[in-house]
C-alpha positions as a LaTeX table, in Angstrom:
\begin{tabular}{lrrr}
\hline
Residue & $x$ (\AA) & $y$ (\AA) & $z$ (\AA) \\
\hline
Unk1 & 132.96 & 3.71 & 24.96 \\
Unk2 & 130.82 & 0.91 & 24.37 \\
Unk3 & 127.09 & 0.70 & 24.92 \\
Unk4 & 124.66 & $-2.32$ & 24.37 \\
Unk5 & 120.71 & $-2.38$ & 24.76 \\
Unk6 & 120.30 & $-5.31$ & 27.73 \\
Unk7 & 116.60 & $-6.57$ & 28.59 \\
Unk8 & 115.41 & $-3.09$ & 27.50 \\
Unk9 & 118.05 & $-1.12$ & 29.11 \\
Unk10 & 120.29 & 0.81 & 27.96 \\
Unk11 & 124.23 & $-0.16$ & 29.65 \\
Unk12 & 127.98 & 0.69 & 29.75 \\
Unk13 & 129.98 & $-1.80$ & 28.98 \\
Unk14 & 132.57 & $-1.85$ & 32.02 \\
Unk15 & 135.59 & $-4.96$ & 31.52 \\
Unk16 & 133.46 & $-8.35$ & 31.12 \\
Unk17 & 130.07 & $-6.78$ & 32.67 \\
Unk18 & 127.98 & $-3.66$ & 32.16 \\
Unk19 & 126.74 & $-0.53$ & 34.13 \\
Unk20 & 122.85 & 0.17 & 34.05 \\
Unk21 & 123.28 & 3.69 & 32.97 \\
Unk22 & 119.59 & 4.97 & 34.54 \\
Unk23 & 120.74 & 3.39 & 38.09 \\
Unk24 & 124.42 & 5.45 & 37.38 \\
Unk25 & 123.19 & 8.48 & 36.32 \\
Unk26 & 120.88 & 8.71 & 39.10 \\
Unk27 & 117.84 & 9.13 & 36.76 \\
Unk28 & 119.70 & 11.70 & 34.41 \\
Unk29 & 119.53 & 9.49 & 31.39 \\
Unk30 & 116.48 & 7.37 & 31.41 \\
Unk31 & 116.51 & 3.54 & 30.66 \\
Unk32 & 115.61 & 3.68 & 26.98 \\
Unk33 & 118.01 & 2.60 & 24.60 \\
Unk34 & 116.76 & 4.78 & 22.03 \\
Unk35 & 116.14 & 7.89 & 23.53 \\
Unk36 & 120.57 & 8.63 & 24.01 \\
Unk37 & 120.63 & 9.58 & 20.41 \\
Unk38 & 118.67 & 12.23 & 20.76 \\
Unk39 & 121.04 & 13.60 & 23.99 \\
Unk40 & 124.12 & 12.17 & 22.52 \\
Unk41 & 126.23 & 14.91 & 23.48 \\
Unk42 & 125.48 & 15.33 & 27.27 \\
Unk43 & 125.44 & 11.33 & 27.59 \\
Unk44 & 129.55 & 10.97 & 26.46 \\
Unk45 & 130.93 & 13.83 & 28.82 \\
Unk46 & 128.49 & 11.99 & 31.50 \\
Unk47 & 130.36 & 8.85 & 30.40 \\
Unk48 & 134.14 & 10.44 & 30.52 \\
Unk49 & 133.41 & 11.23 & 33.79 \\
Unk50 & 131.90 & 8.37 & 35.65 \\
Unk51 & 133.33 & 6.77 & 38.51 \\
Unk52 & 133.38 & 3.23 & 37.62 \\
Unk53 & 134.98 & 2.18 & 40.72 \\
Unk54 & 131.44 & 3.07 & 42.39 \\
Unk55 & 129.11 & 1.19 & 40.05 \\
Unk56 & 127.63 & $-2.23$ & 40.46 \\
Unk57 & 128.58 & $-4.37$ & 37.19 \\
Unk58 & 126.12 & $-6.70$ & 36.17 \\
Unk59 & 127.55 & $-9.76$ & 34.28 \\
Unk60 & 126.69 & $-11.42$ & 31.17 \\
Unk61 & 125.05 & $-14.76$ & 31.15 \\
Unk62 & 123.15 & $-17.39$ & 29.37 \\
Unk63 & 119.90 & $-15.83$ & 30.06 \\
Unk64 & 121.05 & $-12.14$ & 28.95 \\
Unk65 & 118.88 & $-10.74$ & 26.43 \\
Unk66 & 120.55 & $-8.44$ & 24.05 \\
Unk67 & 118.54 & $-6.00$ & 21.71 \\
Unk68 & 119.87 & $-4.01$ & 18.75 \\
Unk69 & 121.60 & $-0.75$ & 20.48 \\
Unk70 & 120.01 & 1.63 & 18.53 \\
Unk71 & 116.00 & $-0.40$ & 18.67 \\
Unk72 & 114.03 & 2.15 & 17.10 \\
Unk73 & 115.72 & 4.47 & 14.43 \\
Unk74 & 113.58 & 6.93 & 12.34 \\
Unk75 & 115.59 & 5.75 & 9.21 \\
Unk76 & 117.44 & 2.99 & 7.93 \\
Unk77 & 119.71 & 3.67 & 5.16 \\
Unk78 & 121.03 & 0.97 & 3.41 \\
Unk79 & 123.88 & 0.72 & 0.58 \\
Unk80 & 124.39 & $-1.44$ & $-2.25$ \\
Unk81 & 127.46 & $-2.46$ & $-4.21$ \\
Unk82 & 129.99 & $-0.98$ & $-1.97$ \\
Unk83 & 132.96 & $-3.40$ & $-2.16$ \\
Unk84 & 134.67 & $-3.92$ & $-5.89$ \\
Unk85 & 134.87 & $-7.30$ & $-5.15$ \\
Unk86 & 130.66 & $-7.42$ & $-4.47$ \\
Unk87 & 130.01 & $-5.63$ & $-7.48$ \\
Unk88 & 132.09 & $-7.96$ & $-9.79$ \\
Unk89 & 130.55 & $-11.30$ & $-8.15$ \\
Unk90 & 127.14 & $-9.68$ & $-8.89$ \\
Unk91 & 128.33 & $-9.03$ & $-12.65$ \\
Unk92 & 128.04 & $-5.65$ & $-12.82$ \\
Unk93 & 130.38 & $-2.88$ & $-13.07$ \\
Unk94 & 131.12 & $-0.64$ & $-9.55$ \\
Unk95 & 128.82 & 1.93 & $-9.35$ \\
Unk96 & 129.63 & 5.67 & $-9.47$ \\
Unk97 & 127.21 & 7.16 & $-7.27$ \\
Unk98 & 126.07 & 4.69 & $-4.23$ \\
Unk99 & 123.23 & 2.71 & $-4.45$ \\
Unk100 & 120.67 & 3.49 & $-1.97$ \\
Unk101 & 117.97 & 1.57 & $-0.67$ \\
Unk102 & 116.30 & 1.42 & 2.72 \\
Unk103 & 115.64 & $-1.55$ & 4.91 \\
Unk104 & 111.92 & $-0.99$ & 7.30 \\
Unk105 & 112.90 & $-0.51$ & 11.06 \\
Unk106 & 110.58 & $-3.26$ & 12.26 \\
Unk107 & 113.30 & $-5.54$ & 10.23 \\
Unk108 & 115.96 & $-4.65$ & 12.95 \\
Unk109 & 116.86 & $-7.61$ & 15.84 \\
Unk110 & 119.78 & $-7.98$ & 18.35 \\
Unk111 & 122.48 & $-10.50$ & 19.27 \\
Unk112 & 121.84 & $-13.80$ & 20.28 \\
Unk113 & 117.94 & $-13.61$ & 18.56 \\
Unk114 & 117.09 & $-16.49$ & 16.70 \\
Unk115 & 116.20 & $-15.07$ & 12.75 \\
Unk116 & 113.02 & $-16.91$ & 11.22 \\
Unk117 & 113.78 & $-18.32$ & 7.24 \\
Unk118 & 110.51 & $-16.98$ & 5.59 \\
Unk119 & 111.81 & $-19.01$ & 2.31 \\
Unk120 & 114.88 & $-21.14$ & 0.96 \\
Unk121 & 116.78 & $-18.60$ & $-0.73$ \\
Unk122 & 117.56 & $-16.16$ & 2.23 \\
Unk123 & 121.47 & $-14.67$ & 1.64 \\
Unk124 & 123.86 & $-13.16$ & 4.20 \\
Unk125 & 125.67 & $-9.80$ & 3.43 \\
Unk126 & 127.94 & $-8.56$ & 6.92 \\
Unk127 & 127.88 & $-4.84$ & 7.44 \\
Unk128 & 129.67 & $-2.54$ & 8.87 \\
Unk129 & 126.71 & 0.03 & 10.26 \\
Unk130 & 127.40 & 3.34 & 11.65 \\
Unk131 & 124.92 & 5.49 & 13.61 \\
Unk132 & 124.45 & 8.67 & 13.36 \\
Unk133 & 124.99 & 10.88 & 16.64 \\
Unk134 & 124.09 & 14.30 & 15.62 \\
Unk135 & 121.88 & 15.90 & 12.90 \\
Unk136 & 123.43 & 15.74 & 9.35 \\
Unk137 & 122.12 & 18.27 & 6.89 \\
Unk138 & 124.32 & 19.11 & 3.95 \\
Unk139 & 126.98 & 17.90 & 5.73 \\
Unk140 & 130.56 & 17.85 & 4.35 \\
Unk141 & 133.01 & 14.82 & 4.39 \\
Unk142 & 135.33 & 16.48 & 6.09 \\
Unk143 & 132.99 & 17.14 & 9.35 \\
Unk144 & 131.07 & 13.72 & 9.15 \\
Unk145 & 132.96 & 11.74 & 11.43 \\
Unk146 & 132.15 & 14.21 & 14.07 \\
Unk147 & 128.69 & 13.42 & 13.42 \\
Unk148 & 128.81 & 9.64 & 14.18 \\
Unk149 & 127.82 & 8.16 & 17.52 \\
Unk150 & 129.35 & 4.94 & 16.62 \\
Unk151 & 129.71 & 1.75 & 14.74 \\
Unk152 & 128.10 & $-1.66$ & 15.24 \\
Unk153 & 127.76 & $-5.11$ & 13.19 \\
Unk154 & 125.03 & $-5.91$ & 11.47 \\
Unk155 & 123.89 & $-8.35$ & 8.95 \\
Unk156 & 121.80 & $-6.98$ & 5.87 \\
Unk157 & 119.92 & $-11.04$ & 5.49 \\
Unk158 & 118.08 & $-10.61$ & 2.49 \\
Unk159 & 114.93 & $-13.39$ & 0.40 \\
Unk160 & 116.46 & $-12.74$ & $-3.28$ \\
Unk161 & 113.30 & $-14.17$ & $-4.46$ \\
Unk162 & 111.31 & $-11.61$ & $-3.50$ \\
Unk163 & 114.35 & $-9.15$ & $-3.64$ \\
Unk164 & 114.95 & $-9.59$ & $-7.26$ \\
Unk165 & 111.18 & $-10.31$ & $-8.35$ \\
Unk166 & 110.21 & $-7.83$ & $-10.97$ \\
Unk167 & 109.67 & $-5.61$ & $-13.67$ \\
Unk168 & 110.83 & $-3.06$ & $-10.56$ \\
Unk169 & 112.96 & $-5.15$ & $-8.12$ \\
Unk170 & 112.08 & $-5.17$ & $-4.37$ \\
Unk171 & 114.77 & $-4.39$ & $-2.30$ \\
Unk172 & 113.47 & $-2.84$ & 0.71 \\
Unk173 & 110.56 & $-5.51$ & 0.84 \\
Unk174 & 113.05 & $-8.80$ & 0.03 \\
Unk175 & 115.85 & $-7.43$ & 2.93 \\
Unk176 & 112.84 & $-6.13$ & 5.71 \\
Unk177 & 111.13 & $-10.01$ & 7.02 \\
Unk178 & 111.24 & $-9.75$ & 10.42 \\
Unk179 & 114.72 & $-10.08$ & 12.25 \\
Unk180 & 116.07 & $-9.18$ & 9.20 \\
Unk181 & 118.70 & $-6.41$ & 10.37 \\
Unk182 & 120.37 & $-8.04$ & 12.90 \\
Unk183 & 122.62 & $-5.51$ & 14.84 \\
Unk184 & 124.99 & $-5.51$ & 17.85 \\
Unk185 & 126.31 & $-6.90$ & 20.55 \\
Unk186 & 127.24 & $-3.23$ & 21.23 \\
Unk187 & 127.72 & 0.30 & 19.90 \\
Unk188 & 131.60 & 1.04 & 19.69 \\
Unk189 & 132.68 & 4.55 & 19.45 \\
Unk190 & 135.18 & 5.04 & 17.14 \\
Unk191 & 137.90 & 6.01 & 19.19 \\
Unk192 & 137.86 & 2.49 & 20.69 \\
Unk193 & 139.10 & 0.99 & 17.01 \\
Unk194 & 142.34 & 0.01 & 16.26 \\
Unk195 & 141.59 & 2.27 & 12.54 \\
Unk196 & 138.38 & 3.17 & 11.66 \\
Unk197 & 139.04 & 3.56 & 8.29 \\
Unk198 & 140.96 & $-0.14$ & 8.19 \\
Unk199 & 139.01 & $-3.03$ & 9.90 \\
Unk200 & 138.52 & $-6.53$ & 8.99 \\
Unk201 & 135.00 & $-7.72$ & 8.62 \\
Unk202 & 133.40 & $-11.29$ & 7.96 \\
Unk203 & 130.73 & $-14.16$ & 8.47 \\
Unk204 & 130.53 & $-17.79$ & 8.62 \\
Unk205 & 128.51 & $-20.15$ & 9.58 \\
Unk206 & 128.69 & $-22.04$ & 13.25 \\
Unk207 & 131.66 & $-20.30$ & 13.35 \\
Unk208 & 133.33 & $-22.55$ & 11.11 \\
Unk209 & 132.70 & $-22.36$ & 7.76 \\
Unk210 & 133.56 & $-18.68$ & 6.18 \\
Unk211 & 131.53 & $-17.10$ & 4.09 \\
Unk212 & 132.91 & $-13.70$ & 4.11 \\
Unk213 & 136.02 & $-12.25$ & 4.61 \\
Unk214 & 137.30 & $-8.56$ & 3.66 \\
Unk215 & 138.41 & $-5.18$ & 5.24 \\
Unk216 & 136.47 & $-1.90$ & 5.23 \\
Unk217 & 139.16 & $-0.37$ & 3.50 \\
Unk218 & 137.76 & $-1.54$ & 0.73 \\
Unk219 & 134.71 & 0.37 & 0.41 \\
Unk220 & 133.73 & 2.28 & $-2.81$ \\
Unk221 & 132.36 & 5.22 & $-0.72$ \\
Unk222 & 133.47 & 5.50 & 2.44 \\
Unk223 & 131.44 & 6.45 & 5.84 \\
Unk224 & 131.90 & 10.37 & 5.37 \\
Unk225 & 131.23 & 10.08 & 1.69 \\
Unk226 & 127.63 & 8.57 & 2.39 \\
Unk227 & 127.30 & 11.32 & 4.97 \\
Unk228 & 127.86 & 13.97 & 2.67 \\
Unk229 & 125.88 & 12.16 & $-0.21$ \\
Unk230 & 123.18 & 10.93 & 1.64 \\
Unk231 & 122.37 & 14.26 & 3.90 \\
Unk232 & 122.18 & 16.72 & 0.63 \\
Unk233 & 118.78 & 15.06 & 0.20 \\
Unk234 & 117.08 & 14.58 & 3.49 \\
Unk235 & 118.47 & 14.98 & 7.01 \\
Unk236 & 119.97 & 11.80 & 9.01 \\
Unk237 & 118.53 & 12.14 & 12.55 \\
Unk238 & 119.93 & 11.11 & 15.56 \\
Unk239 & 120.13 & 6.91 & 15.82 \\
Unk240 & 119.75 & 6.75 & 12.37 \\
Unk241 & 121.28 & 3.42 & 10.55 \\
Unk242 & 123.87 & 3.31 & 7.83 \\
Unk243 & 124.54 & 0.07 & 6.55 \\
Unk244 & 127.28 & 0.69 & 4.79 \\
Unk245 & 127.68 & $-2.28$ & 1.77 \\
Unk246 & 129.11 & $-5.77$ & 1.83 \\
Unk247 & 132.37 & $-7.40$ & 0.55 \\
Unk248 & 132.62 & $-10.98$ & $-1.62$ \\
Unk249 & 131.02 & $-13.98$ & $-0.68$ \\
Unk250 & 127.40 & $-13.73$ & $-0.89$ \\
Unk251 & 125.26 & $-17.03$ & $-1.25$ \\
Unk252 & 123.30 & $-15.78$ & $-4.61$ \\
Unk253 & 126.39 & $-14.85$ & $-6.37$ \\
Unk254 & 127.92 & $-18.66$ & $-5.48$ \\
Unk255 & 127.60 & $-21.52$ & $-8.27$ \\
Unk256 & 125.94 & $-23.36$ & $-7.07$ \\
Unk257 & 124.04 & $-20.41$ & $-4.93$ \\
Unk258 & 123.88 & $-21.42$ & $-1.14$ \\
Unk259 & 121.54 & $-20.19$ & 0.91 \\
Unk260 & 120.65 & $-20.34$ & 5.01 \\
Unk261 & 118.90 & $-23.10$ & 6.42 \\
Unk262 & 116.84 & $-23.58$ & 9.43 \\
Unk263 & 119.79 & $-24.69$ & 12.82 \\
Unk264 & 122.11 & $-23.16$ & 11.62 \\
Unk265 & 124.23 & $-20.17$ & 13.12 \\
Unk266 & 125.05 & $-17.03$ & 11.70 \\
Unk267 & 128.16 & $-15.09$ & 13.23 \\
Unk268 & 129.19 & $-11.89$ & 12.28 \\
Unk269 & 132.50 & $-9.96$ & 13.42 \\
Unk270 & 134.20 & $-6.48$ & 12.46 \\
Unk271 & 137.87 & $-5.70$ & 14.05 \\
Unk272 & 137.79 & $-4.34$ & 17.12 \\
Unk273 & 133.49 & $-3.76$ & 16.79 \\
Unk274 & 132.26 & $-7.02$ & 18.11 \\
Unk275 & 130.81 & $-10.59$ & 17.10 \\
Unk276 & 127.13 & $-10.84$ & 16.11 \\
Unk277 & 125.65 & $-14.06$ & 16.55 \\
Unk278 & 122.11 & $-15.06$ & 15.58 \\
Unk279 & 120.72 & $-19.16$ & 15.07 \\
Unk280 & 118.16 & $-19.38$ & 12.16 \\
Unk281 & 115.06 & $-21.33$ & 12.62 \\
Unk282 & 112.17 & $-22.71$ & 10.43 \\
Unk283 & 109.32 & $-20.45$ & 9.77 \\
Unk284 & 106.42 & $-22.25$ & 11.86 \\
Unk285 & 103.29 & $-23.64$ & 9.42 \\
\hline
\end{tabular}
């Protein structure tokens, strides 16, 4: 199943078009993207059941407006240092517990949304982000998967100015500006991927130019290892964020570092997840 927040709404995703899931459900599940995580259960045997034969598909255009699927989480958890190859660009050594930080909700934005530069030194770091479907508390690895709604892309864009600016650096402050979670197009559930353990993920820029290129089964702690890690201290709620670490390739770890600039496009893809596209434009003075 795949599900994507479109002009406020939340949809199906039916072949090349999508279902508006209020209209299908007959007023059973409401039009708010948000509010599915918190009936996540009822909504996917709704789903298996549908008759998609009687719905009217809406097709995507030009003038589509995609938000992030999951627009309003109660928590974004965010994790650094998760690839080998990430930790030994950023000279230091892979960590042995993960690195946890937490990026503000107001920083999230969806596909197609133009990102505003707040400064010149503004990185890229891909994600693969999974959402929590049910409450995790003291949750085990081997029973986290069954606590996932999904997977999505995201991009973790982060100032390293302000990021690294000390004596106490500012993580959650230099990776929160404004559009600076990008997530989407769509939720995937994880039966729809090819392995959910194995998928390729990257960047580049207009498409063209790679920045990033690696495979999630390269992450230090995997998706039920942050589970069980992360829900031993507080409880993950449902349409909570995960943003799960980034592989090689950052700008800020380049020499000389490169950083995004105003007209160009950012486009982010995981196997079998989706492409995440989103311009970057000059902050206005």
């Amino acid at each position: 199943m795949r599900i994507a927040n479109i002009d406020e709404r939340l949809t199906l995703a039916v072949g090349s078009g999508y279902v508006d899931v209020a209209t299908a459900s007959d007023g059973k599940f409401g039009p708010d993207p948000q509010a599915i995580y918190d009936d996540w259960a009822a909504f996917v045997d709704w789903a298996a059941h549908l008759d998609i034969d009687a719905q009217s598909v809406n097709e995507v255009d030009v003038d589509t407006r995609w938000g992030p699927p999951v627009p309003r989480p109660r928590q974004v958890f965010a994790i650094g240092l998760n690839y080998h190859d990430h930790a030994a660009e950023s000279g230091l050594a892979s960590p042995t517990v993960p690195p946890v930080f937490t990026k503000f909700p107001s920083s999230l934005t969806g596909h197609n949304q133009s990102v505003v530069l707040p400064a010149d030194t503004v990185d890229w770091e891909v994600e693969l982000v999974a959402v929590i479907g049910t409450r995790c508390d003291f949750v085990s690895e081997a029973d986290a998967w069954d606590h996932i709604a999904g997977v999505t892309v995201g991009q973790d864009l982060s100032e390293r100015q302000l990021q690294l600016t000390g004596p106490a650096p500012q993580f959650s402050l230099g990776k929160s500006f404004r559009g600076f979670a990008p997530t989407g197009p769509e939720l995937v559930t994880v039966d729809e991927l090819p392995n959910r353990d194995d998928l390729e993920i990257g960047c580049a820029l207009s498409e063209t130019e790679v920045l990033q290129r690696g495979r999630t089964s390269n992450l230090i702690f995997t998706i039920p290892q942050l589970i069980a890690h992360l829900s031993v201290v507080c409880p993950l709620l449902p349409g909570d964020l995960i943003f799960t670490g980034t592989p090689a390739g950052v700008g800020g770890a380049r020499n000389p570092k490169k950083f995004l600039r105003p007209g160009e496009v950012l486009t982010s893809w995981i196997e079998g997840v989706g492409t995440l596209r989103n311009p970057m434009i000059a902050q206005q003075k």
